[in-house]
Amino acid sequence: MLGSLAIYCVLMVDYHTLRGWQSLDDVMFYIRGACRAVEFAVTLCMCGYIMATFYMEMTSVAGIVMLAIYTYYCIVQRGGKGWKIWMMRRQAAHKVQSLQSADSDDLETKKDLCPICYQLMESDVRIMHCKHHFHENCLKKWFYIQDKCPMCYAQFKTT
C-alpha cells in the first residue's frame, strides 16, 4: 500500500512539473524494486519460520517437500528474476554512459526531436556510434530491450 501511495505521489509531481520529470522511469523502477524486495524478505522470513515449525514438530515429509517446492518456485526463482532485471538495467545504464555526450553547440545547430520520445533535445543527449542522437533516458529504456540503434538498427559497439 505504501508503494502505491509513493507511486501516486511521484506521478502527481510529474504531472505538475512543466516539462515532465526526466528520471521518472528510474524513480518508478526503484520504488517498485524496493516494494518487491520488502515483499521478498517477508516471504523468505515466513518460509523460514514455517520450516522451523515443521522441523520442531516433526511434521510429515510430504509437508516439508511441498514447502521446499513452494520455496523454490515462489521465492528462489522470483529472486533470480528480480536480480536479472536489475543487472539488465545496470548494463543498459553503463552502455548509455559509454556513449559520447552531445555538446550544447551541436544541439543548438541541430534543434531536433528525439526519435524515441518525440521531445525536443535540449540536454542529456547521447550520440550513438552511427551518429544518431537520442535522450539518455530514452536510450536506457531502448537498451533494456535491444542493443541496436532505433533508427538504422546498427549494432551497439562496446568500446
mmCIF file of C-alpha atoms in Angstrom:
data_model
loop_
_atom_site.group_PDB
_atom_site.id
_atom_site.type_symbol
_atom_site.label_atom_id
_atom_site.label_comp_id
_atom_site.label_asym_id
_atom_site.label_seq_id
_atom_site.Cartn_x
_atom_site.Cartn_y
_atom_site.Cartn_z
ATOM 1 C CA MET A 1 0.000 0.000 0.000
ATOM 2 C CA LEU A 2 2.853 2.393 0.777
ATOM 3 C CA GLY A 3 4.374 1.577 -2.608
ATOM 4 C CA SER A 4 1.148 2.515 -4.386
ATOM 5 C CA LEU A 5 0.979 5.760 -2.415
ATOM 6 C CA ALA A 6 4.602 6.573 -3.290
ATOM 7 C CA ILE A 7 3.954 5.882 -6.984
ATOM 8 C CA TYR A 8 0.857 8.101 -6.873
ATOM 9 C CA CYS A 9 2.858 10.939 -5.292
ATOM 10 C CA VAL A 10 5.625 10.599 -7.875
ATOM 11 C CA LEU A 11 3.097 10.675 -10.721
ATOM 12 C CA MET A 12 1.457 13.778 -9.243
ATOM 13 C CA VAL A 13 4.840 15.521 -9.058
ATOM 14 C CA ASP A 14 5.475 14.555 -12.685
ATOM 15 C CA TYR A 15 2.042 15.858 -13.700
ATOM 16 C CA HIS A 16 2.661 19.242 -12.073
ATOM 17 C CA THR A 17 6.149 19.790 -13.484
ATOM 18 C CA LEU A 18 6.258 21.930 -16.579
ATOM 19 C CA ARG A 19 8.358 19.700 -18.836
ATOM 20 C CA GLY A 20 7.918 16.372 -17.094
ATOM 21 C CA TRP A 21 10.327 14.579 -14.834
ATOM 22 C CA GLN A 22 13.300 13.220 -16.772
ATOM 23 C CA SER A 23 14.148 10.461 -14.299
ATOM 24 C CA LEU A 24 10.543 9.364 -13.686
ATOM 25 C CA ASP A 25 11.194 5.901 -15.088
ATOM 26 C CA ASP A 26 14.164 5.352 -12.772
ATOM 27 C CA VAL A 27 12.251 6.561 -9.701
ATOM 28 C CA MET A 28 9.307 4.271 -10.532
ATOM 29 C CA PHE A 29 11.703 1.340 -11.012
ATOM 30 C CA TYR A 30 13.361 1.944 -7.633
ATOM 31 C CA ILE A 31 10.027 2.295 -5.809
ATOM 32 C CA ARG A 32 8.700 -0.925 -7.319
ATOM 33 C CA GLY A 33 12.021 -2.655 -6.692
ATOM 34 C CA ALA A 34 12.034 -1.610 -3.033
ATOM 35 C CA CYS A 35 8.462 -2.870 -2.604
ATOM 36 C CA ARG A 36 9.350 -6.197 -4.207
ATOM 37 C CA ALA A 37 12.493 -6.501 -2.072
ATOM 38 C CA VAL A 38 10.481 -5.981 1.129
ATOM 39 C CA GLU A 39 7.878 -8.482 -0.088
ATOM 40 C CA PHE A 40 10.659 -10.961 -0.901
ATOM 41 C CA ALA A 41 12.251 -10.556 2.546
ATOM 42 C CA VAL A 42 8.917 -11.028 4.343
ATOM 43 C CA THR A 43 8.138 -14.142 2.290
ATOM 44 C CA LEU A 44 11.608 -15.521 2.988
ATOM 45 C CA CYS A 45 11.195 -14.970 6.740
ATOM 46 C CA MET A 46 7.754 -16.557 6.647
ATOM 47 C CA CYS A 47 9.095 -19.656 4.889
ATOM 48 C CA GLY A 48 11.961 -19.864 7.372
ATOM 49 C CA TYR A 49 9.502 -19.727 10.251
ATOM 50 C CA ILE A 50 7.305 -22.429 8.702
ATOM 51 C CA MET A 51 10.346 -24.655 8.054
ATOM 52 C CA ALA A 52 11.494 -24.222 11.657
ATOM 53 C CA THR A 53 7.990 -25.102 12.865
ATOM 54 C CA PHE A 54 7.946 -28.195 10.653
ATOM 55 C CA TYR A 55 11.364 -29.221 11.975
ATOM 56 C CA MET A 56 10.417 -28.706 15.640
ATOM 57 C CA GLU A 57 7.092 -30.516 15.378
ATOM 58 C CA MET A 58 8.387 -33.291 13.117
ATOM 59 C CA THR A 59 5.523 -32.867 10.677
ATOM 60 C CA SER A 60 5.097 -35.176 7.715
ATOM 61 C CA VAL A 61 7.704 -35.474 4.995
ATOM 62 C CA ALA A 62 5.074 -34.554 2.393
ATOM 63 C CA GLY A 63 4.527 -31.178 4.075
ATOM 64 C CA ILE A 64 8.246 -30.457 4.110
ATOM 65 C CA VAL A 65 8.583 -31.454 0.437
ATOM 66 C CA MET A 66 5.643 -29.219 -0.531
ATOM 67 C CA LEU A 67 7.163 -26.294 1.375
ATOM 68 C CA ALA A 68 10.529 -26.878 -0.310
ATOM 69 C CA ILE A 69 8.869 -26.891 -3.747
ATOM 70 C CA TYR A 70 6.946 -23.710 -2.881
ATOM 71 C CA THR A 71 10.137 -22.076 -1.645
ATOM 72 C CA TYR A 72 11.957 -22.904 -4.865
ATOM 73 C CA TYR A 73 9.272 -21.816 -7.313
ATOM 74 C CA CYS A 74 7.872 -18.810 -5.459
ATOM 75 C CA ILE A 75 10.957 -17.430 -3.763
ATOM 76 C CA VAL A 76 14.185 -18.595 -5.396
ATOM 77 C CA GLN A 77 13.003 -18.200 -8.988
ATOM 78 C CA ARG A 78 11.354 -14.838 -8.270
ATOM 79 C CA GLY A 79 14.524 -13.595 -6.602
ATOM 80 C CA GLY A 80 16.591 -14.737 -9.583
ATOM 81 C CA LYS A 81 14.258 -12.989 -11.999
ATOM 82 C CA GLY A 82 14.457 -9.763 -9.995
ATOM 83 C CA TRP A 83 18.259 -9.949 -9.946
ATOM 84 C CA LYS A 84 18.334 -10.495 -13.721
ATOM 85 C CA ILE A 85 16.145 -7.416 -14.298
ATOM 86 C CA TRP A 86 18.398 -5.360 -12.003
ATOM 87 C CA MET A 87 21.527 -6.452 -13.901
ATOM 88 C CA MET A 88 19.968 -5.777 -17.322
ATOM 89 C CA ARG A 89 19.035 -2.276 -16.198
ATOM 90 C CA ARG A 90 22.560 -1.641 -14.895
ATOM 91 C CA GLN A 91 24.073 -2.868 -18.175
ATOM 92 C CA ALA A 92 21.783 -0.556 -20.150
ATOM 93 C CA ALA A 93 22.857 2.404 -17.986
ATOM 94 C CA HIS A 94 26.554 1.524 -18.481
ATOM 95 C CA LYS A 95 26.060 1.328 -22.254
ATOM 96 C CA VAL A 96 24.462 4.776 -22.325
ATOM 97 C CA GLN A 97 27.225 6.249 -20.157
ATOM 98 C CA SER A 98 29.852 4.849 -22.535
ATOM 99 C CA LEU A 99 28.404 6.853 -25.440
ATOM 100 C CA GLN A 100 29.668 10.304 -26.367
ATOM 101 C CA SER A 101 27.664 13.188 -24.923
ATOM 102 C CA ALA A 102 26.389 15.856 -27.322
ATOM 103 C CA ASP A 103 27.621 19.384 -26.613
ATOM 104 C CA SER A 104 25.336 22.427 -26.446
ATOM 105 C CA ASP A 105 26.607 23.854 -29.763
ATOM 106 C CA ASP A 106 25.678 20.649 -31.560
ATOM 107 C CA LEU A 107 22.204 20.703 -30.010
ATOM 108 C CA GLU A 108 21.693 24.380 -30.919
ATOM 109 C CA THR A 109 22.528 23.824 -34.586
ATOM 110 C CA LYS A 110 20.522 20.615 -34.843
ATOM 111 C CA LYS A 111 17.352 21.629 -32.904
ATOM 112 C CA ASP A 112 15.958 18.164 -33.471
ATOM 113 C CA LEU A 113 13.429 15.909 -31.773
ATOM 114 C CA CYS A 114 14.381 12.670 -30.086
ATOM 115 C CA PRO A 115 13.179 9.872 -32.408
ATOM 116 C CA ILE A 116 12.082 7.771 -29.426
ATOM 117 C CA CYS A 117 10.017 10.209 -27.319
ATOM 118 C CA TYR A 118 9.443 12.994 -29.893
ATOM 119 C CA GLN A 119 10.548 15.684 -27.403
ATOM 120 C CA LEU A 120 12.982 18.479 -28.217
ATOM 121 C CA MET A 121 16.581 17.503 -27.459
ATOM 122 C CA GLU A 122 17.902 20.263 -25.193
ATOM 123 C CA SER A 123 20.045 18.408 -22.660
ATOM 124 C CA ASP A 124 21.236 14.935 -21.643
ATOM 125 C CA VAL A 125 21.708 13.815 -25.248
ATOM 126 C CA ARG A 126 23.986 10.948 -26.287
ATOM 127 C CA ILE A 127 25.403 10.207 -29.734
ATOM 128 C CA MET A 128 25.353 6.622 -30.973
ATOM 129 C CA HIS A 129 28.278 5.214 -32.974
ATOM 130 C CA CYS A 130 26.187 5.652 -36.123
ATOM 131 C CA LYS A 131 25.890 9.415 -35.304
ATOM 132 C CA HIS A 132 22.195 9.358 -34.352
ATOM 133 C CA HIS A 133 21.226 11.499 -31.336
ATOM 134 C CA PHE A 134 18.889 10.389 -28.508
ATOM 135 C CA HIS A 135 17.986 11.375 -24.947
ATOM 136 C CA GLU A 136 19.889 9.444 -22.273
ATOM 137 C CA ASN A 137 16.725 8.173 -20.603
ATOM 138 C CA CYS A 138 15.211 7.088 -23.916
ATOM 139 C CA LEU A 139 18.351 5.112 -24.748
ATOM 140 C CA LYS A 140 18.321 3.442 -21.328
ATOM 141 C CA LYS A 141 14.809 2.173 -21.990
ATOM 142 C CA TRP A 142 15.753 1.138 -25.520
ATOM 143 C CA PHE A 143 18.932 -0.724 -24.498
ATOM 144 C CA TYR A 144 16.909 -2.586 -21.904
ATOM 145 C CA ILE A 145 15.057 -4.148 -24.870
ATOM 146 C CA GLN A 146 17.768 -4.460 -27.540
ATOM 147 C CA ASP A 147 21.337 -3.415 -28.446
ATOM 148 C CA LYS A 148 20.667 -1.737 -31.782
ATOM 149 C CA CYS A 149 20.184 1.839 -32.902
ATOM 150 C CA PRO A 150 16.440 2.637 -33.025
ATOM 151 C CA MET A 151 16.880 4.469 -36.344
ATOM 152 C CA CYS A 152 19.213 2.376 -38.502
ATOM 153 C CA TYR A 153 19.434 -0.843 -36.433
ATOM 154 C CA ALA A 154 23.239 -0.667 -36.360
ATOM 155 C CA GLN A 155 24.613 -2.949 -33.645
ATOM 156 C CA PHE A 156 25.844 -1.209 -30.471
ATOM 157 C CA LYS A 157 29.644 -1.276 -30.329
ATOM 158 C CA THR A 158 31.333 -1.625 -26.966
ATOM 159 C CA THR A 159 34.465 0.440 -26.510
#
